[in-house]
PDB file of C-alpha atoms in Angstrom:
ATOM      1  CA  UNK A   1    -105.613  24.283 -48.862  1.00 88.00           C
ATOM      2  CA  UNK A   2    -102.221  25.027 -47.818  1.00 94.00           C
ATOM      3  CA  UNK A   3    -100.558  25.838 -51.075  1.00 95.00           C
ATOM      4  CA  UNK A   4    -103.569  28.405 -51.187  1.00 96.00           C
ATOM      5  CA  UNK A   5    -102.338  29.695 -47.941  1.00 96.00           C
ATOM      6  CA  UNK A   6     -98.812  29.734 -49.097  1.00 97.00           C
ATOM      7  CA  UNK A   7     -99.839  31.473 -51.948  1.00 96.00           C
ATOM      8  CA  UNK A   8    -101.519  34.575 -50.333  1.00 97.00           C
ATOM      9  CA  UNK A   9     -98.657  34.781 -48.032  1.00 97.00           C
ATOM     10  CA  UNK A  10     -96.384  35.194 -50.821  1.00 96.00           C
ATOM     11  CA  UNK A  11     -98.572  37.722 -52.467  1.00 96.00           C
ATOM     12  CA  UNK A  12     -98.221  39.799 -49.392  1.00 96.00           C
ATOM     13  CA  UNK A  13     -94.827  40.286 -49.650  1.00 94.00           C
ATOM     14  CA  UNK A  14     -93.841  43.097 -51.681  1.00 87.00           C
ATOM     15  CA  UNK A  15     -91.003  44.629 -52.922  1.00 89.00           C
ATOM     16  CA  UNK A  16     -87.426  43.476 -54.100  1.00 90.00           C
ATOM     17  CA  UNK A  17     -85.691  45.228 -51.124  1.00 93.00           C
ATOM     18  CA  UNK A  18     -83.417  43.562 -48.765  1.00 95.00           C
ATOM     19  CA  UNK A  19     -86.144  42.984 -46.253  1.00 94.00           C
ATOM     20  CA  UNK A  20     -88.511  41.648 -49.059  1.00 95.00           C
ATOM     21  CA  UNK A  21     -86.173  39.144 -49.853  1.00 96.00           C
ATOM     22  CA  UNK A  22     -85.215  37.793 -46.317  1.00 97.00           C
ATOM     23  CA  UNK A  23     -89.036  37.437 -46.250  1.00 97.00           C
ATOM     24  CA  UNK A  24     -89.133  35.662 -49.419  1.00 97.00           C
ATOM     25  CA  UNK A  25     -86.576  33.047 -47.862  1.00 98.00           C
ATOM     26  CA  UNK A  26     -88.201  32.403 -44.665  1.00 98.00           C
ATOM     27  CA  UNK A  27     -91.519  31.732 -46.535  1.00 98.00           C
ATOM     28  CA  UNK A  28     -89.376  29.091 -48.383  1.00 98.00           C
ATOM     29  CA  UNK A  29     -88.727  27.474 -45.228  1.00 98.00           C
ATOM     30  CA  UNK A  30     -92.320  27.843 -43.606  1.00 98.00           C
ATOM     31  CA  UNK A  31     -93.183  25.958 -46.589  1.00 97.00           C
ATOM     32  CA  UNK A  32     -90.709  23.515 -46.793  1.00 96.00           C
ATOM     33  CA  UNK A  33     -91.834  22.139 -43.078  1.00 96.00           C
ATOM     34  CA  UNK A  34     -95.575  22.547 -43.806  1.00 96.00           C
ATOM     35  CA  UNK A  35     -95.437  20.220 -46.706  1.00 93.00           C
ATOM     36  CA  UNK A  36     -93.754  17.966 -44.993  1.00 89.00           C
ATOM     37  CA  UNK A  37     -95.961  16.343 -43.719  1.00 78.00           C
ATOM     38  CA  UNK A  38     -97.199  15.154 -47.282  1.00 79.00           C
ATOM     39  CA  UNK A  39     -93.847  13.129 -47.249  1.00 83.00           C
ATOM     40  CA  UNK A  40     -94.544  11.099 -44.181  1.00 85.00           C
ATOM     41  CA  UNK A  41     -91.852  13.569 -42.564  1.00 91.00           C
ATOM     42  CA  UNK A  42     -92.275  15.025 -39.203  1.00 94.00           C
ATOM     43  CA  UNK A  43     -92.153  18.967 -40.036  1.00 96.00           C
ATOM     44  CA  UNK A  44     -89.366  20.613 -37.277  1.00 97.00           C
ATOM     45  CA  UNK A  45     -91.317  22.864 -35.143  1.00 96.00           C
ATOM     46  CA  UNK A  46     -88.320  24.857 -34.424  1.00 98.00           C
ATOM     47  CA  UNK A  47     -88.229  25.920 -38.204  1.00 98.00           C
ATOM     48  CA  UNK A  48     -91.398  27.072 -38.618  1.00 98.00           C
ATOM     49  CA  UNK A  49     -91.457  28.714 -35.586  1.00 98.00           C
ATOM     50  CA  UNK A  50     -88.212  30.798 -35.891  1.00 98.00           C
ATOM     51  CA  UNK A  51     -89.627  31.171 -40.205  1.00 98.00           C
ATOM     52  CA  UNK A  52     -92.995  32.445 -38.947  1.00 98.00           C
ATOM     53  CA  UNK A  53     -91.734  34.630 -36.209  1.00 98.00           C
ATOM     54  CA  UNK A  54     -90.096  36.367 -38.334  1.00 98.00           C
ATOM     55  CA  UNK A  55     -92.471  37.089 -41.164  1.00 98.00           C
ATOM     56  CA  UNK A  56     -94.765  38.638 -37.874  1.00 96.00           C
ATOM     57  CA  UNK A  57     -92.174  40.523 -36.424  1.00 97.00           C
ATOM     58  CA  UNK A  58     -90.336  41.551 -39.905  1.00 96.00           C
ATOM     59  CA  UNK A  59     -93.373  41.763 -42.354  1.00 94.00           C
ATOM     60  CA  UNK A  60     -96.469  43.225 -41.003  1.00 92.00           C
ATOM     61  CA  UNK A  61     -98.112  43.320 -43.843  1.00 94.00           C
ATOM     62  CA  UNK A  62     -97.892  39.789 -44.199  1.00 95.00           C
ATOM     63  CA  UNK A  63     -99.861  39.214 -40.583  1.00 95.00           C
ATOM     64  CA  UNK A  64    -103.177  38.628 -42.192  1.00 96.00           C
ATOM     65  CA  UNK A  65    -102.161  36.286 -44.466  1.00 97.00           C
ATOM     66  CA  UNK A  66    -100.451  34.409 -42.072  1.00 97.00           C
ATOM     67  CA  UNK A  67    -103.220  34.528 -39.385  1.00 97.00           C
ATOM     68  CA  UNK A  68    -105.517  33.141 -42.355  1.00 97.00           C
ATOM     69  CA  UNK A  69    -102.585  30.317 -43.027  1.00 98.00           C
ATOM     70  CA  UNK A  70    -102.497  29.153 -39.397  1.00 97.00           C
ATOM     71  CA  UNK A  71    -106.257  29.131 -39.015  1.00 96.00           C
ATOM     72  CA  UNK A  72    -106.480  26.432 -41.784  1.00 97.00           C
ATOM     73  CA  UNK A  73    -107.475  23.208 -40.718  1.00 96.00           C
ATOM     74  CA  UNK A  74    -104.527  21.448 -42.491  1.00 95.00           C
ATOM     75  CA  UNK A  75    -101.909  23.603 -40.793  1.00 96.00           C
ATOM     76  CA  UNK A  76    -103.638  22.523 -37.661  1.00 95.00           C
ATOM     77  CA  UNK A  77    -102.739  19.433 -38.577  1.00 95.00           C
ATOM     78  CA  UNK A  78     -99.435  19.639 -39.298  1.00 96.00           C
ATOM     79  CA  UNK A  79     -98.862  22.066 -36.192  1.00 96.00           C
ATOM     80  CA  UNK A  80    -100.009  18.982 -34.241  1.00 95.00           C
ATOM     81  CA  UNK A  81     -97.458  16.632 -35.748  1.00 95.00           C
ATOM     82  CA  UNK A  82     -94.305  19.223 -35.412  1.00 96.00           C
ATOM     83  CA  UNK A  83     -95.232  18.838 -31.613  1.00 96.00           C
ATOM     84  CA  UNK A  84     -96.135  20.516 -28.787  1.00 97.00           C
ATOM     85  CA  UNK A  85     -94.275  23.653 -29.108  1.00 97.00           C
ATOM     86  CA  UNK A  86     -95.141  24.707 -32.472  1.00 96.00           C
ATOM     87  CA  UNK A  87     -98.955  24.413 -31.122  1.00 96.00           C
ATOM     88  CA  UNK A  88     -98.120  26.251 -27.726  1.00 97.00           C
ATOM     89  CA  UNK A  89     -96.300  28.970 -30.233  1.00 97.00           C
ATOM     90  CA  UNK A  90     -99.932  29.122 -32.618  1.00 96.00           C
ATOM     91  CA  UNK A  91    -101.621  29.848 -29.167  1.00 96.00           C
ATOM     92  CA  UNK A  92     -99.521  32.399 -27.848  1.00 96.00           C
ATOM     93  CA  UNK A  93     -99.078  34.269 -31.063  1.00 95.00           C
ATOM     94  CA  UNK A  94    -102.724  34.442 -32.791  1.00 93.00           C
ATOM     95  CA  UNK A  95    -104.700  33.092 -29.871  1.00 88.00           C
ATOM     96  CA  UNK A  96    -106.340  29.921 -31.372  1.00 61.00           C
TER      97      UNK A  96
END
């Protein structure tokens, strides 16, 4: 479910500009956390947070696909094990 996720995120960003690939990075690093968890690792909160924010506030275009990402179940799940302020950060920025 996630790797879906991932992968409509990355189809959202278009372009080879500058912009598209800063967006292209941070999506590596969203990633990298969010699978994480599939390694027994605790995925850093801070990461995706700072990853995330940045694909919102950088790459509108990308918002739905992100919204649709952090809705999943299994991002739930993995927002729950970065801790309490990657959950508090879901809340404040798409309301769940």
């Amino acid at each position: 479910m996630i790797a879906a996720g991932l992968t409509a995120l990355a189809d959202s960003i278009a372009g080879d500009g500058p912009q598209a690939q800063i967006a292209r990075l941070q999506l590596k690093l969203l990633q990298g956390e969010l699978t994480r968890a599939d390694e027994g690792v605790k995925p850093d909160s801070a990461t995706i947070i700072e990853a995330a924010g940045w694909l919102l506030d950088n790459a509108p275009q990308a918002a739905g696909a992100l919204r649709a990402l952090f809705a999943l179940p299994a991002v739930g799940r993995v927002m729950s094990k970065a801790g309490a302020a990657a959950l508090l950060w879901v809340r404040q920025r798409f309301g769940a």
